[in-house]
Amino acid sequence: MAQLPAQEVASASRGAQLLATHRCQSCHHFEQLARPTGLARLMKTQLTPARLVGAVWNHAPAMWSAIEDTGTPPPATFGERDAHDLLVWFAAAGYFEPPGDARDGSRVFQSKGCASCHAARGNSEAPAVAAWKSVTDPLQLFRAMWNHAPVMKAALDSRRMSWPSLSVNETRDIAAYAGSLANPQANRVALRIGDPDKGRAALQAKACQNCHREPPALPTAAREHTLTEFAAILWNHAAMMTTPPPPLSDDELSGLLAYLWTSRYFERPGNAKRGKAVFASKRCGSCHSIFPEGKPYDAARMLAILWKHTPAVLHDARRKGIPWPAFRDSEMADLIAYANQVRQSPLVK
């Protein structure tokens, strides 16, 4: 994703405010869908930021028709910063994650030996699971898992126990288990993606770059991580380090997340060749001859453009008798890849 000039790249809290001010919640009950039962129904296939943008586009005719029928003022447009906030809210709410299973998480918690120190509730040698406030905020969950590693390693060594590695699904299930024990009033999504420059500085200060290359140099296949995958990576990596993992503050970790976010570490790349075919099949070229500006396209930028662009496109499509094009599966990601390949260049019709 293209780096924004603001100190804070995105905030789930601001995303929630945007959903309220744009009156989205008057029709859509996103927080209810984000609960495990609703999310399981929603997630027949894994949602991604690009697929969410496609879903917003597909929803446009019905939404704008409903607005016209009720005579209510249309929602205001928003910029890329706002679009980043919305995507971060959906990421924090778990819309880009297959749902975990609390019962499986309880079994994993027992089998990995976690329950020998952490009780479900009440007093225990280590903080009880029900007291884990971090389960409602992915950033706090990352920080707790990372900073807990040295203490836990010492405790395991004293008991001659090995480090419990976690798969992505196991991490997801444990988070669901912990969430099932937490105070329901605390289950409000929150995530703040901070300053990427601070994240880059933290990587240097902690000597991470002695082993890890810059995120943009990662293979394409590696840039498909969800927040839970990132948490599992941090947890398993802590055990492989020859020295104790250096502690990370909230600012350092939110900056690291921003650094990875702006490098498109969490955005699944599309296929430009397929994107060219999408551009043709959706008849985008009947109105567009170039992708403007040299700034790279990503899901947030495309969301902001499409939201602002939709009323005019709907009007032109109706006038020209063009059916509203729907985006499915990876088509929006492919279109974004094509836009990045040919931006500022005339498009071949």
Tab-separated table of C-alpha atoms in Angstrom:
chain	number	residue	atom	x	y	z
A	1	MET	CA	0.000	0.000	0.000
A	2	ALA	CA	1.246	3.488	-0.740
A	3	GLN	CA	2.559	5.187	2.387
A	4	LEU	CA	0.409	8.026	3.646
A	5	PRO	CA	1.976	11.247	4.931
A	6	ALA	CA	0.092	11.121	8.246
A	7	GLN	CA	1.861	9.932	11.385
A	8	GLU	CA	-0.848	7.360	11.986
A	9	VAL	CA	-1.645	5.330	8.900
A	10	ALA	CA	-5.010	3.981	10.030
A	11	SER	CA	-7.244	3.524	13.046
A	12	ALA	CA	-10.113	1.097	13.605
A	13	SER	CA	-11.700	3.660	15.955
A	14	ARG	CA	-11.810	6.232	13.172
A	15	GLY	CA	-13.160	3.535	10.851
A	16	ALA	CA	-16.014	2.878	13.290
A	17	GLN	CA	-16.770	6.606	13.417
A	18	LEU	CA	-16.844	6.717	9.608
A	19	LEU	CA	-19.336	3.849	9.504
A	20	ALA	CA	-21.531	5.834	11.901
A	21	THR	CA	-21.265	9.232	10.208
A	22	HIS	CA	-21.988	7.674	6.799
A	23	ARG	CA	-25.042	5.939	8.290
A	24	CYS	CA	-23.841	2.502	7.147
A	25	GLN	CA	-24.976	0.952	10.425
A	26	SER	CA	-28.580	1.971	9.804
A	27	CYS	CA	-28.800	-0.937	7.330
A	28	HIS	CA	-25.689	-3.044	8.005
A	29	HIS	CA	-25.003	-4.697	11.348
A	30	PHE	CA	-21.292	-5.283	10.846
A	31	GLU	CA	-20.448	-5.964	14.481
A	32	GLN	CA	-23.047	-8.724	14.679
A	33	LEU	CA	-21.646	-10.291	11.519
A	34	ALA	CA	-18.165	-10.099	13.028
A	35	ARG	CA	-19.184	-12.461	15.839
A	36	PRO	CA	-18.208	-16.087	15.213
A	37	THR	CA	-21.643	-17.347	14.143
A	38	GLY	CA	-22.280	-14.492	11.758
A	39	LEU	CA	-18.729	-14.516	10.467
A	40	ALA	CA	-18.936	-18.239	9.715
A	41	ARG	CA	-21.942	-17.570	7.513
A	42	LEU	CA	-20.183	-14.672	5.811
A	43	MET	CA	-16.891	-16.442	5.261
A	44	LYS	CA	-17.789	-19.155	2.754
A	45	THR	CA	-14.639	-17.946	1.037
A	46	GLN	CA	-12.027	-15.793	2.749
A	47	LEU	CA	-12.701	-12.116	2.385
A	48	THR	CA	-9.738	-9.891	1.492
A	49	PRO	CA	-9.448	-6.093	1.299
A	50	ALA	CA	-9.762	-6.242	-2.489
A	51	ARG	CA	-12.804	-8.510	-2.264
A	52	LEU	CA	-14.369	-6.081	0.195
A	53	VAL	CA	-13.845	-3.268	-2.329
A	54	GLY	CA	-15.495	-5.452	-4.962
A	55	ALA	CA	-18.424	-6.132	-2.617
A	56	VAL	CA	-18.884	-2.388	-2.031
A	57	TRP	CA	-18.896	-1.835	-5.797
A	58	ASN	CA	-21.392	-4.655	-6.363
A	59	HIS	CA	-23.650	-3.207	-3.670
A	60	ALA	CA	-23.726	0.265	-5.231
A	61	PRO	CA	-26.856	0.004	-7.428
A	62	ALA	CA	-29.019	-1.312	-4.583
A	63	MET	CA	-27.594	1.171	-2.090
A	64	TRP	CA	-27.981	4.277	-4.247
A	65	SER	CA	-31.444	3.193	-5.376
A	66	ALA	CA	-32.494	2.845	-1.734
A	67	ILE	CA	-31.098	6.302	-0.985
A	68	GLU	CA	-33.011	7.791	-3.909
A	69	ASP	CA	-36.240	6.031	-2.886
A	70	THR	CA	-36.073	7.306	0.697
A	71	GLY	CA	-35.041	10.806	-0.327
A	72	THR	CA	-32.295	10.899	2.289
A	73	PRO	CA	-29.109	12.875	1.564
A	74	PRO	CA	-26.389	10.732	-0.019
A	75	PRO	CA	-23.455	9.810	2.210
A	76	ALA	CA	-20.394	12.016	1.887
A	77	THR	CA	-17.380	10.916	-0.096
A	78	PHE	CA	-14.187	9.993	1.710
A	79	GLY	CA	-10.483	9.982	0.988
A	80	GLU	CA	-7.748	7.369	1.093
A	81	ARG	CA	-7.031	7.980	4.780
A	82	ASP	CA	-10.681	7.220	5.523
A	83	ALA	CA	-10.550	4.123	3.323
A	84	HIS	CA	-7.509	2.870	5.248
A	85	ASP	CA	-9.446	3.406	8.487
A	86	LEU	CA	-12.362	1.363	7.159
A	87	LEU	CA	-10.118	-1.487	6.018
A	88	VAL	CA	-8.354	-1.546	9.386
A	89	TRP	CA	-11.719	-1.691	11.183
A	90	PHE	CA	-12.753	-4.685	9.089
A	91	ALA	CA	-9.350	-6.286	9.678
A	92	ALA	CA	-9.645	-5.786	13.444
A	93	ALA	CA	-13.211	-7.141	13.394
A	94	GLY	CA	-11.959	-10.347	11.817
A	95	TYR	CA	-13.628	-9.987	8.435
A	96	PHE	CA	-10.409	-11.045	6.676
A	97	GLU	CA	-9.935	-14.086	8.918
A	98	PRO	CA	-11.596	-17.498	8.890
A	99	PRO	CA	-13.304	-17.753	12.291
A	100	GLY	CA	-11.620	-19.692	15.091
A	101	ASP	CA	-13.378	-22.364	17.144
A	102	ALA	CA	-13.461	-21.800	20.901
A	103	ARG	CA	-13.903	-25.500	21.723
A	104	ASP	CA	-10.928	-26.444	19.578
A	105	GLY	CA	-9.025	-23.568	21.179
A	106	SER	CA	-9.718	-24.989	24.648
A	107	ARG	CA	-8.358	-28.372	23.557
A	108	VAL	CA	-5.261	-26.787	21.984
A	109	PHE	CA	-4.720	-24.746	25.155
A	110	GLN	CA	-4.660	-27.966	27.161
A	111	SER	CA	-2.577	-30.022	24.722
A	112	LYS	CA	0.116	-27.345	24.399
A	113	GLY	CA	0.507	-27.148	28.174
A	114	CYS	CA	-0.711	-23.561	28.416
A	115	ALA	CA	-3.285	-24.491	31.064
A	116	SER	CA	-0.535	-25.658	33.424
A	117	CYS	CA	0.193	-21.981	34.133
A	118	HIS	CA	-2.865	-20.107	32.840
A	119	ALA	CA	-6.201	-21.009	34.433
A	120	ALA	CA	-9.392	-20.251	32.569
A	121	ARG	CA	-10.621	-18.004	35.402
A	122	GLY	CA	-9.555	-17.057	38.899
A	123	ASN	CA	-6.085	-17.148	40.412
A	124	SER	CA	-3.254	-18.960	38.682
A	125	GLU	CA	0.515	-18.855	38.339
A	126	ALA	CA	0.190	-16.744	35.193
A	127	PRO	CA	-2.641	-14.366	34.197
A	128	ALA	CA	-5.964	-16.199	33.843
A	129	VAL	CA	-7.339	-16.404	30.310
A	130	ALA	CA	-10.498	-14.479	31.220
A	131	ALA	CA	-8.279	-11.529	32.199
A	132	TRP	CA	-6.577	-11.320	28.803
A	133	LYS	CA	-7.813	-7.906	27.719
A	134	SER	CA	-5.585	-8.154	24.641
A	135	VAL	CA	-7.892	-10.600	22.846
A	136	THR	CA	-10.136	-7.703	21.793
A	137	ASP	CA	-7.301	-5.779	20.112
A	138	PRO	CA	-5.002	-7.539	17.617
A	139	LEU	CA	-2.150	-5.128	18.323
A	140	GLN	CA	-2.288	-5.830	22.059
A	141	LEU	CA	-2.451	-9.549	21.341
A	142	PHE	CA	0.739	-9.312	19.248
A	143	ARG	CA	2.487	-7.315	21.953
A	144	ALA	CA	1.419	-9.651	24.771
A	145	MET	CA	2.536	-12.749	22.862
A	146	TRP	CA	5.905	-11.259	21.908
A	147	ASN	CA	6.758	-9.691	25.269
A	148	HIS	CA	5.580	-12.795	27.150
A	149	ALA	CA	8.058	-15.016	25.319
A	150	PRO	CA	11.180	-14.509	27.520
A	151	VAL	CA	9.259	-15.104	30.774
A	152	MET	CA	7.544	-18.140	29.334
A	153	LYS	CA	10.758	-19.590	27.940
A	154	ALA	CA	12.377	-19.356	31.373
A	155	ALA	CA	9.365	-21.067	32.964
A	156	LEU	CA	9.422	-23.830	30.361
A	157	ASP	CA	13.167	-24.370	30.789
A	158	SER	CA	12.733	-24.746	34.545
A	159	ARG	CA	10.140	-27.458	33.905
A	160	ARG	CA	12.134	-29.036	31.066
A	161	MET	CA	9.277	-28.413	28.671
A	162	SER	CA	9.637	-27.513	24.998
A	163	TRP	CA	8.319	-24.377	23.357
A	164	PRO	CA	4.752	-24.912	22.054
A	165	SER	CA	4.717	-23.908	18.414
A	166	LEU	CA	1.356	-22.774	17.045
A	167	SER	CA	-0.134	-23.126	13.603
A	168	VAL	CA	-2.289	-20.314	12.244
A	169	ASN	CA	-5.456	-22.300	12.897
A	170	GLU	CA	-4.358	-23.099	16.451
A	171	THR	CA	-3.606	-19.427	17.109
A	172	ARG	CA	-7.014	-18.514	15.720
A	173	ASP	CA	-8.753	-21.131	17.885
A	174	ILE	CA	-6.930	-20.051	21.063
A	175	ALA	CA	-7.919	-16.435	20.398
A	176	ALA	CA	-11.544	-17.569	19.973
A	177	TYR	CA	-11.298	-19.528	23.241
A	178	ALA	CA	-9.861	-16.551	25.106
A	179	GLY	CA	-12.499	-14.293	23.573
A	180	SER	CA	-15.258	-16.627	24.769
A	181	LEU	CA	-14.057	-16.149	28.357
A	182	ALA	CA	-13.565	-12.388	28.152
A	183	ASN	CA	-16.064	-9.804	29.328
A	184	PRO	CA	-18.635	-9.459	26.490
A	185	GLN	CA	-18.658	-5.695	27.028
A	186	ALA	CA	-14.960	-5.640	26.122
A	187	ASN	CA	-15.478	-7.247	22.722
A	188	ARG	CA	-15.087	-4.027	20.775
A	189	VAL	CA	-12.710	-4.081	17.851
A	190	ALA	CA	-9.697	-1.812	18.110
A	191	LEU	CA	-6.505	-1.507	16.119
A	192	ARG	CA	-4.178	1.404	15.536
A	193	ILE	CA	-1.610	1.275	12.770
A	194	GLY	CA	1.020	3.838	13.686
A	195	ASP	CA	3.957	5.573	12.066
A	196	PRO	CA	5.857	3.439	9.519
A	197	ASP	CA	9.028	5.465	10.110
A	198	LYS	CA	8.924	4.438	13.778
A	199	GLY	CA	8.439	0.851	12.681
A	200	ARG	CA	11.464	1.022	10.409
A	201	ALA	CA	13.485	2.601	13.227
A	202	ALA	CA	12.385	-0.166	15.619
A	203	LEU	CA	13.553	-2.838	13.159
A	204	GLN	CA	16.957	-1.164	13.066
A	205	ALA	CA	17.144	-0.579	16.823
A	206	LYS	CA	16.243	-4.182	17.592
A	207	ALA	CA	18.721	-5.419	14.927
A	208	CYS	CA	15.923	-7.286	13.110
A	209	GLN	CA	17.306	-6.285	9.720
A	210	ASN	CA	20.496	-8.203	10.410
A	211	CYS	CA	18.464	-11.271	9.407
A	212	HIS	CA	15.309	-9.953	7.765
A	213	ARG	CA	15.227	-8.206	4.415
A	214	GLU	CA	13.005	-5.247	3.614
A	215	PRO	CA	9.329	-6.297	3.263
A	216	PRO	CA	9.074	-5.159	-0.394
A	217	ALA	CA	11.774	-7.705	-1.254
A	218	LEU	CA	9.685	-10.584	0.063
A	219	PRO	CA	8.473	-13.102	-2.523
A	220	THR	CA	4.984	-12.448	-3.816
A	221	ALA	CA	3.654	-15.597	-2.144
A	222	ALA	CA	4.777	-14.296	1.258
A	223	ARG	CA	2.633	-11.181	1.063
A	224	GLU	CA	-0.638	-12.907	1.917
A	225	HIS	CA	-0.664	-12.670	5.698
A	226	THR	CA	-3.670	-12.048	7.896
A	227	LEU	CA	-3.322	-10.533	11.356
A	228	THR	CA	-3.584	-13.978	12.960
A	229	GLU	CA	-0.886	-15.343	10.670
A	230	PHE	CA	1.332	-12.458	11.737
A	231	ALA	CA	0.666	-13.283	15.413
A	232	ALA	CA	1.580	-16.942	14.837
A	233	ILE	CA	4.748	-15.910	12.997
A	234	LEU	CA	5.819	-13.688	15.902
A	235	TRP	CA	5.111	-16.418	18.451
A	236	ASN	CA	6.982	-19.176	16.637
A	237	HIS	CA	9.852	-16.881	15.718
A	238	ALA	CA	10.478	-15.914	19.353
A	239	ALA	CA	11.536	-19.498	20.142
A	240	MET	CA	14.025	-19.616	17.260
A	241	MET	CA	15.980	-16.523	18.305
A	242	THR	CA	19.406	-17.113	19.829
A	243	THR	CA	18.928	-14.160	22.191
A	244	PRO	CA	15.757	-13.277	24.133
A	245	PRO	CA	13.248	-11.379	21.977
A	246	PRO	CA	13.678	-7.629	22.534
A	247	PRO	CA	10.588	-6.065	24.131
A	248	LEU	CA	8.337	-3.957	21.939
A	249	SER	CA	6.272	-1.009	23.118
A	250	ASP	CA	2.838	-0.203	21.730
A	251	ASP	CA	4.308	2.557	19.553
A	252	GLU	CA	7.063	0.294	18.233
A	253	LEU	CA	4.708	-2.538	17.392
A	254	SER	CA	2.048	-0.277	15.853
A	255	GLY	CA	4.844	1.306	13.819
A	256	LEU	CA	6.085	-2.126	12.712
A	257	LEU	CA	2.541	-3.008	11.682
A	258	ALA	CA	2.340	0.271	9.746
A	259	TYR	CA	5.650	-0.458	8.036
A	260	LEU	CA	4.358	-3.857	6.907
A	261	TRP	CA	0.928	-2.423	6.030
A	262	THR	CA	2.397	0.245	3.767
A	263	SER	CA	4.621	-2.342	2.076
A	264	ARG	CA	1.435	-4.293	1.148
A	265	TYR	CA	2.522	-7.169	3.396
A	266	PHE	CA	-1.128	-7.869	4.267
A	267	GLU	CA	-2.578	-7.371	0.796
A	268	ARG	CA	-2.858	-10.338	-1.521
A	269	PRO	CA	-1.393	-9.410	-4.929
A	270	GLY	CA	-3.479	-9.768	-8.070
A	271	ASN	CA	-2.531	-10.807	-11.579
A	272	ALA	CA	-2.098	-7.967	-14.088
A	273	LYS	CA	-2.742	-10.200	-17.107
A	274	ARG	CA	-6.048	-11.335	-15.669
A	275	GLY	CA	-6.720	-7.731	-14.645
A	276	LYS	CA	-6.458	-6.613	-18.262
A	277	ALA	CA	-9.089	-9.189	-19.170
A	278	VAL	CA	-11.281	-7.936	-16.296
A	279	PHE	CA	-10.904	-4.369	-17.553
A	280	ALA	CA	-12.116	-5.484	-20.981
A	281	SER	CA	-14.930	-7.774	-19.818
A	282	LYS	CA	-16.381	-5.145	-17.476
A	283	ARG	CA	-16.286	-2.600	-20.343
A	284	CYS	CA	-14.284	-0.141	-18.222
A	285	GLY	CA	-12.585	1.077	-21.400
A	286	SER	CA	-15.858	2.509	-22.732
A	287	CYS	CA	-15.241	5.464	-20.400
A	288	HIS	CA	-11.619	5.184	-19.224
A	289	SER	CA	-8.535	5.531	-21.385
A	290	ILE	CA	-5.895	5.912	-18.642
A	291	PHE	CA	-5.288	5.124	-14.995
A	292	PRO	CA	-4.330	8.584	-13.684
A	293	GLU	CA	-1.433	9.572	-11.418
A	294	GLY	CA	1.792	7.765	-10.754
A	295	LYS	CA	0.898	6.788	-7.187
A	296	PRO	CA	0.473	3.018	-6.793
A	297	TYR	CA	-3.026	1.618	-6.480
A	298	ASP	CA	-4.112	-0.545	-3.543
A	299	ALA	CA	-7.398	-1.618	-1.967
A	300	ALA	CA	-7.747	1.579	0.085
A	301	ARG	CA	-7.095	3.878	-2.836
A	302	MET	CA	-9.464	1.923	-5.067
A	303	LEU	CA	-12.166	2.022	-2.378
A	304	ALA	CA	-11.919	5.815	-2.084
A	305	ILE	CA	-11.971	6.262	-5.877
A	306	LEU	CA	-14.901	3.922	-6.444
A	307	TRP	CA	-16.975	5.437	-3.642
A	308	LYS	CA	-16.549	8.920	-5.071
A	309	HIS	CA	-16.912	7.675	-8.650
A	310	THR	CA	-19.989	5.465	-8.244
A	311	PRO	CA	-22.898	7.952	-8.705
A	312	ALA	CA	-21.472	9.260	-11.983
A	313	VAL	CA	-20.744	5.757	-13.277
A	314	LEU	CA	-24.234	4.592	-12.351
A	315	HIS	CA	-25.728	7.540	-14.244
A	316	ASP	CA	-23.585	6.867	-17.345
A	317	ALA	CA	-24.276	3.128	-17.237
A	318	ARG	CA	-28.018	3.723	-17.115
A	319	ARG	CA	-27.818	6.293	-19.913
A	320	LYS	CA	-25.777	3.972	-22.131
A	321	GLY	CA	-27.749	0.861	-21.227
A	322	ILE	CA	-24.653	-0.875	-19.857
A	323	PRO	CA	-25.349	-3.553	-17.196
A	324	TRP	CA	-23.670	-2.853	-13.861
A	325	PRO	CA	-20.476	-4.950	-13.777
A	326	ALA	CA	-20.037	-7.193	-10.740
A	327	PHE	CA	-16.643	-8.183	-9.337
A	328	ARG	CA	-16.136	-11.721	-8.050
A	329	ASP	CA	-13.350	-13.695	-6.422
A	330	SER	CA	-9.961	-12.114	-7.232
A	331	GLU	CA	-11.167	-9.824	-10.033
A	332	MET	CA	-10.733	-6.587	-8.061
A	333	ALA	CA	-7.221	-7.606	-6.937
A	334	ASP	CA	-6.390	-8.405	-10.569
A	335	LEU	CA	-7.751	-5.053	-11.734
A	336	ILE	CA	-5.611	-3.282	-9.120
A	337	ALA	CA	-2.545	-5.164	-10.369
A	338	TYR	CA	-3.351	-4.123	-13.938
A	339	ALA	CA	-3.844	-0.507	-12.868
A	340	ASN	CA	-0.402	-0.508	-11.280
A	341	GLN	CA	1.143	-1.975	-14.410
A	342	VAL	CA	-0.239	0.633	-16.798
A	343	ARG	CA	-0.883	3.714	-14.612
A	344	GLN	CA	-0.182	7.007	-16.392
A	345	SER	CA	-0.110	5.106	-19.667
A	346	PRO	CA	-2.820	4.942	-22.341
A	347	LEU	CA	-4.819	1.753	-22.039
A	348	VAL	CA	-4.991	-0.615	-24.981
A	349	LYS	CA	-8.625	-1.071	-25.913
